[in-house]
Coordinates of C-alpha atoms and ligand atoms in Angstrom, one line a residue:
X1 CA 67.1 97.2 102.3
X2 CA 69.3 99.4 100.1
X3 CA 73.1 99.0 100.0
X4 CA 75.0 101.8 101.9
X5 CA 78.2 103.5 100.9
X6 CA 80.6 101.5 103.0
X7 CA 83.8 103.4 103.9
X8 CA 85.2 100.6 106.0
X9 CA 89.0 100.2 106.2
X10 CA 88.7 96.4 105.9
X11 CA 87.1 94.1 105.2
X12 CA 85.7 96.6 102.7
X13 CA 83.2 97.1 99.9
X14 CA 83.4 94.9 96.9
X15 CA 82.2 95.9 93.4
X16 CA 78.5 95.2 93.0
X17 CA 79.2 93.5 89.7
X18 CA 81.4 91.0 91.4
X19 CA 78.9 90.2 94.1
X20 CA 76.2 89.7 91.4
X21 CA 78.4 87.3 89.5
X22 CA 79.1 85.4 92.8
X23 CA 75.4 85.3 93.5
X24 CA 74.6 83.9 90.0
X25 CA 77.3 81.3 90.4
X26 CA 76.6 80.5 94.0
X27 CA 74.7 77.2 93.5
X28 CA 76.3 76.0 90.3
X29 CA 79.6 77.1 89.0
X30 CA 79.8 76.6 85.2
X31 CA 78.8 73.1 84.4
X32 CA 80.1 71.6 87.6
X33 CA 76.7 71.4 89.3
X34 CA 78.2 72.7 92.6
X35 CA 79.3 75.9 94.3
X36 CA 83.0 76.9 94.3
X37 CA 82.7 76.5 98.1
X38 CA 81.9 72.8 97.7
X39 CA 84.6 71.9 95.2
X40 CA 87.7 69.9 95.7
X41 CA 90.8 72.1 95.5
X42 CA 92.3 69.3 93.3
X43 CA 89.4 69.4 90.8
X44 CA 89.9 70.6 87.2
X45 CA 87.4 73.4 87.7
X46 CA 89.3 74.8 90.7
X47 CA 92.7 74.3 89.0
X48 CA 91.3 76.5 86.2
X49 CA 90.1 79.2 88.6
X50 CA 93.4 79.3 90.4
X51 CA 95.4 79.4 87.1
X52 CA 93.3 82.2 85.6
X53 CA 93.3 84.2 88.9
X54 CA 97.1 84.0 89.0
X55 CA 97.4 84.9 85.3
X56 CA 95.1 87.9 85.7
X57 CA 96.9 89.1 88.8
X58 CA 100.2 88.8 87.0
X59 CA 98.8 90.8 84.1
X60 CA 97.3 93.5 86.2
X61 CA 100.4 93.9 88.3
X62 CA 102.7 93.5 85.3
X63 CA 104.7 90.9 87.3
X64 CA 108.0 90.0 85.5
X65 CA 108.6 86.3 84.8
X66 CA 111.3 86.0 87.5
X67 CA 108.7 86.4 90.2
X68 CA 106.4 83.8 91.7
X69 CA 102.8 84.5 92.8
X70 CA 101.4 82.7 95.9
X71 CA 97.9 82.8 97.4
X72 CA 98.4 82.0 101.1
X73 CA 96.4 82.1 104.4
X74 CA 97.1 83.8 107.7
X75 CA 96.4 87.3 106.6
X76 CA 98.9 90.1 106.4
X77 CA 99.9 89.4 110.0
X78 CA 101.4 86.0 109.1
X79 CA 103.6 87.7 106.6
X80 CA 105.1 89.7 109.4
X81 CA 106.7 86.3 110.5
X82 CA 107.1 84.6 107.2
X83 CA 109.2 87.4 105.8
X84 CA 112.0 87.3 108.5
X85 CA 111.8 83.5 108.7
X86 CA 112.4 83.1 105.0
X87 CA 114.5 86.1 104.2
X88 CA 116.5 87.1 107.3
X89 CA 118.8 84.1 106.7
X90 CA 122.0 85.3 105.2
X91 CA 123.2 88.2 107.5
X92 CA 120.4 87.6 110.0
X93 CA 119.8 91.4 109.9
X94 CA 117.0 93.6 108.3
X95 CA 116.1 97.2 108.5
X96 CA 112.5 98.6 108.9
X97 CA 110.9 101.9 108.2
X98 CA 108.2 102.5 110.8
X99 CA 105.3 104.5 109.4
X100 CA 102.5 103.2 111.5
X101 CA 101.1 100.3 113.6
X102 CA 101.3 97.7 110.8
X103 CA 105.0 98.4 110.1
X104 CA 105.6 98.4 113.9
X105 CA 103.9 95.0 114.2
X106 CA 106.0 93.6 111.4
X107 CA 109.1 94.9 113.1
X108 CA 108.1 93.4 116.4
X109 CA 107.8 89.9 114.8
X110 CA 111.1 90.3 113.0
X111 CA 112.9 91.0 116.3
X112 CA 111.9 87.5 117.4
X113 CA 113.8 86.1 114.4
X114 CA 116.9 88.1 114.1
X115 CA 118.6 91.5 114.2
X116 CA 115.8 93.9 113.1
X117 CA 116.2 97.6 113.4
X118 CA 114.0 100.6 112.9
X119 CA 116.1 103.0 110.8
X120 CA 113.5 105.7 110.2
X121 CA 110.1 106.5 111.8
X122 CA 107.3 109.0 111.8
X123 CA 106.1 108.1 115.2
X124 CA 107.1 111.5 116.7
X125 CA 104.2 113.1 114.8
X126 CA 101.6 110.3 115.1
X127 CA 102.7 108.9 111.7
X128 CA 101.2 111.8 109.8
X129 CA 104.1 111.9 107.3
X130 CA 106.6 109.6 105.5
X131 CA 110.1 110.0 107.0
X132 CA 112.8 111.1 104.7
X133 CA 114.8 108.2 103.5
X134 CA 118.5 108.2 102.7
X135 CA 120.3 105.0 101.8
X136 CA 123.0 105.9 104.3
X137 CA 120.5 105.2 107.1
X138 CA 120.7 101.5 106.1
X139 CA 123.1 99.3 107.9
X140 CA 125.6 97.2 105.9
X141 CA 124.9 93.6 105.1
X142 CA 121.1 93.6 105.6
X143 CA 118.9 90.8 104.2
X144 CA 116.1 93.3 103.2
X145 CA 114.6 96.7 103.8
X146 CA 110.9 96.6 104.9
X147 CA 108.3 99.2 104.3
X148 CA 104.5 99.5 104.6
X149 CA 103.6 101.3 101.4
X150 CA 100.1 102.5 102.4
X151 CA 99.4 103.1 106.1
X152 CA 95.8 102.2 106.5
X153 CA 95.3 103.7 110.0
X154 CA 97.1 107.0 109.5
X155 CA 96.4 107.6 105.8
X156 CA 99.9 108.0 104.5
X157 CA 101.7 106.4 101.6
X158 CA 105.0 106.0 99.8
X159 CA 104.2 107.3 96.4
X160 CA 105.5 105.2 93.4
X161 CA 108.0 108.1 92.8
X162 CA 109.0 108.2 96.4
X163 CA 110.0 104.7 97.2
X164 CA 113.3 104.1 99.0
X165 CA 116.1 103.4 96.6
X166 CA 118.1 100.4 97.6
X167 CA 121.2 98.8 96.2
X168 CA 120.6 95.9 93.8
X169 CA 121.7 93.4 96.5
X170 CA 119.1 94.6 99.1
X171 CA 115.5 93.4 98.4
X172 CA 112.8 96.0 99.1
X173 CA 110.0 94.1 100.9
X174 CA 106.6 95.8 100.9
X175 CA 103.2 95.5 102.6
X176 CA 100.7 96.8 100.1
X177 CA 97.6 95.4 101.8
X178 CA 95.7 98.6 101.7
X179 CA 96.7 100.0 98.3
X180 CA 97.3 96.9 96.1
X181 CA 96.0 97.5 92.5
X182 CA 95.1 101.1 93.3
X183 CA 97.9 102.7 91.3
X184 CA 100.9 101.6 89.2
X185 CA 103.9 100.4 91.2
X186 CA 106.9 98.9 89.3
X187 CA 107.1 95.3 90.7
X188 CA 110.7 95.0 89.6
X189 CA 111.7 97.5 92.2
X190 CA 110.7 95.0 94.9
X191 CA 111.9 91.7 96.2
X192 CA 108.6 90.9 97.7
X193 CA 105.1 92.5 97.8
X194 CA 102.3 91.1 99.9
X195 CA 98.7 92.1 100.2
X196 CA 95.9 90.8 102.4
X197 CA 92.9 90.6 100.1
X198 CA 90.2 92.1 102.3
X199 CA 90.6 95.8 101.3
X200 CA 91.1 96.1 97.6
X201 CA 91.0 92.7 96.2
X202 CA 88.5 90.3 97.7
X203 CA 87.3 88.8 101.0
X204 CA 89.4 88.1 104.0
X205 CA 91.1 84.7 104.1
X206 CA 93.7 85.1 101.4
X207 CA 96.9 87.0 101.1
X208 CA 98.7 87.4 97.7
X209 CA 102.5 87.3 97.8
X210 CA 104.7 88.3 94.8
X211 CA 108.2 87.1 95.5
X212 CA 111.3 87.3 93.3
X213 CA 112.3 83.7 92.6
X214 CA 115.9 84.1 93.8
X215 CA 114.5 84.8 97.3
X216 CA 112.8 81.4 97.5
X217 CA 114.6 78.6 99.2
X218 CA 116.5 80.8 101.6
X219 CA 114.7 79.5 104.7
X220 CA 116.1 76.9 107.1
X221 CA 114.5 73.5 106.4
X222 CA 113.3 73.2 109.9
X223 CA 110.9 76.2 109.9
X224 CA 107.2 75.1 109.8
X225 CA 106.2 74.0 106.3
X226 CA 103.2 76.3 106.2
X227 CA 105.5 79.3 106.7
X228 CA 108.0 78.3 104.0
X229 CA 107.6 80.2 100.7
X230 CA 109.5 77.6 98.8
X231 CA 107.1 74.8 99.8
X232 CA 104.1 76.9 98.7
X233 CA 105.8 77.8 95.4
X234 CA 106.7 74.1 94.7
X235 CA 103.0 73.2 95.3
X236 CA 101.6 76.2 93.4
X237 CA 99.7 77.5 96.4
X238 CA 98.1 74.0 97.0
X239 CA 100.4 72.5 99.6
X240 CA 97.3 72.3 101.8
X241 CA 93.7 73.3 101.0
X242 CA 93.9 76.9 99.9
X243 CA 91.1 79.4 100.7
X244 CA 89.3 78.4 97.5
X245 CA 86.3 80.7 97.7
X246 CA 88.4 83.8 98.6
X247 CA 90.7 83.1 95.7
X248 CA 87.7 82.7 93.3
X249 CA 86.3 86.1 94.5
X250 CA 89.7 87.7 94.0
X251 CA 89.6 86.3 90.4
X252 CA 86.2 88.0 89.9
X253 CA 87.6 91.3 91.1
X254 CA 90.6 91.0 88.8
X255 CA 88.2 90.4 85.8
X256 CA 86.2 93.5 86.9
X257 CA 89.4 95.5 87.0
X258 CA 90.7 94.3 83.7
X259 CA 87.4 95.2 82.1
X260 CA 87.7 98.7 83.5
X261 CA 91.1 99.2 81.9
X262 CA 93.4 97.7 84.5
X263 CA 95.5 99.5 87.1
X264 CA 96.3 102.6 85.1
X265 CA 92.6 103.3 84.6
X266 CA 91.8 102.6 88.2
X267 CA 94.7 104.9 89.2
X268 CA 93.1 107.8 87.3
X269 CA 89.7 107.2 88.9
X270 CA 91.3 106.9 92.4
X271 CA 93.3 110.1 91.9
X272 CA 90.1 111.9 90.9
X273 CA 88.2 110.6 93.9
X274 CA 91.0 111.4 96.4
X275 CA 91.6 114.9 94.9
X276 CA 87.9 115.7 95.3
X277 CA 87.9 114.8 99.0
X278 CA 91.3 116.4 99.8
X279 CA 90.3 119.6 98.0
X280 CA 87.1 119.7 100.0
X281 CA 89.1 119.2 103.3
X282 CA 91.7 121.8 102.3
X283 CA 88.9 124.4 101.8
X284 CA 86.6 123.4 104.6
X285 CA 86.2 125.7 107.6
X286 CA 85.2 122.8 109.9
X287 CA 87.0 119.6 108.7
X288 CA 90.8 119.2 108.4
X289 CA 92.9 116.4 106.9
X290 CA 95.5 115.1 109.3
X291 CA 98.3 114.1 106.8
X292 CA 100.9 116.3 105.2
X293 CA 99.9 116.8 101.5
X294 CA 102.9 115.0 99.9
X295 CA 102.3 111.8 101.9
X296 CA 98.5 111.5 101.4
X297 CA 97.1 108.1 100.7
X298 CA 94.7 107.7 97.8
X299 CA 92.9 105.0 99.8
X300 CA 92.5 106.0 103.4
X301 CA 91.6 109.6 104.2
X302 CA 91.6 110.5 107.9
X303 CA 90.1 113.8 109.0
X304 CA 88.9 115.7 112.1
X305 CA 86.8 118.6 113.2
X306 CA 89.1 119.3 116.2
X307 CA 86.2 118.6 118.6
X308 CA 85.8 115.0 119.7
X309 CA 82.1 115.4 120.5
X310 CA 81.4 116.9 117.1
X311 CA 83.4 114.0 115.5
X312 CA 81.2 111.5 117.3
X313 CA 78.1 113.4 116.2
X314 CA 79.4 113.4 112.6
X315 CA 79.9 109.6 112.7
X316 CA 76.4 109.1 114.1
X317 CA 74.6 111.3 111.7
X318 CA 76.6 110.1 108.6
X319 CA 75.6 106.5 109.5
X320 CA 71.9 107.6 109.5
X321 CA 72.5 109.1 106.1
X322 CA 73.7 105.8 104.6
X323 CA 77.4 106.5 104.9
X324 CA 78.8 103.7 107.0
X325 CA 82.1 103.1 108.9
X326 CA 83.5 106.6 108.9
X327 CA 84.7 106.4 112.5
X328 CA 88.5 106.7 112.7
X329 CA 90.7 103.9 114.0
X330 CA 90.5 103.5 117.8
X331 CA 94.1 104.6 118.2
X332 CA 93.7 108.0 116.4
X333 CA 90.0 109.0 116.8
X334 CA 88.3 111.4 114.4
X335 CA 87.1 110.1 111.1
X336 CA 88.5 108.0 108.3
X337 CA 87.0 107.5 104.8
X338 CA 88.5 104.4 103.1
X339 CA 87.8 104.9 99.4
X340 CA 89.2 101.7 97.9
X341 CA 88.8 100.7 94.2
X342 CA 85.2 99.5 94.7
X343 CA 84.0 102.9 96.2
X344 CA 82.3 104.6 93.3
X345 CA 82.7 108.3 92.6
X346 CA 79.0 108.7 93.6
X347 CA 80.0 107.5 97.1
X348 CA 82.7 110.2 97.5
X349 CA 80.2 112.8 96.1
X350 CA 77.6 111.7 98.7
X351 CA 80.2 112.0 101.5
X352 CA 81.2 115.5 100.4
X353 CA 77.6 116.6 100.1
X354 CA 76.9 115.3 103.6
X355 CA 80.0 117.0 105.0
X356 CA 78.9 120.3 103.4
X357 CA 75.5 120.1 105.0
X358 CA 77.1 119.2 108.4
X359 CA 79.5 122.1 108.1
X360 CA 76.6 124.5 107.4
X361 CA 74.8 123.2 110.4
X362 CA 77.8 123.7 112.7
Ligands
PMP401 N1 99.0 95.5 106.8 C1 98.2 96.5 106.6 C2 98.6 97.7 105.9 C3 96.9 96.5 107.1 O1 96.0 97.5 107.0 C4 96.4 95.3 107.8 C5 95.0 95.1 108.4 N2 94.3 96.2 108.5 C6 97.4 94.3 108.1 C7 98.6 94.4 107.5 C8 97.0 93.1 108.8 O2 96.3 92.2 108.0 P1 95.5 91.0 108.6 O3 94.4 91.5 109.5 O4 95.0 90.3 107.3 O5 96.5 90.1 109.4

């Protein structure tokens, strides 16, 4: 059986090189005589894996020293609760920009904790654009402003040059689950960045959190220990058994990325891949991208033919051609190609070739 081009939005394709290394090291990691899956999280071997993985992530993301990096469990969705529980503690108030389902879910969890408010939204046009942000929209005395940087379902993104500008005393909190490590963002502009691993960084089961150190320790002591950033920071992500194997695979992905030239090199490749696909969509007589050009994601590219039956036929035939998981999210229909870091240029070329043939036939 040959490997397919997997356009899944998540969990998603991993670099073949990473899978091969994991395969080689599956039974015996180094000189330990055991698999990383079988190792104590308190062992010297795992301590090295965790320390190296953290150091490589710090280097790749250019994380300043006044930030802590945590590898936690519970996926992106647990962050929706941890963020308000840990940060909405001074004024008990936070503002949210709603650019899709994931931002909405984050807001819905925040409402359970305190006074959360949606101050800008693109829901009126099915989240096909990024709403204009003006600092005057923010309320006074908020504990943070929350954004979802890349909107996996709708294929929009806040570009690095289009992030909301916030006053120094308002931390910008960001969900980067679906575009982490895909292009350069300046970490110092954020109070907290989190990313579930299973799209651009590794397998499901781990979420990486970058948090400015002055934001630790703000939670009430009676919140559950597992939801307290300070406790995880004090124990260097080993308060309880961490998702050891997922962390190890993230480490292999970071090594792969470093060898490639890091995030700037990846960004150049991603921009070329995305431009190819968007150019094709812009010039196609059959297919149409659904997002306004200035908000287009480099990672998730939704498109339609305008005919639901033809869309379904496209998904079916593309699958037969070895192009997997092109069906759009159930809430929007149509198609979506997720072209994360691990999708090679050849995969994008194969998709465009197939689209050309489909267009000729229809
Ligand atoms: N945020 C974004 C941007 C996502 O795409 C997703 C998952 N698709 C989530 C959060 C939720 O992540 P999880 O399933 O790990 O809870």
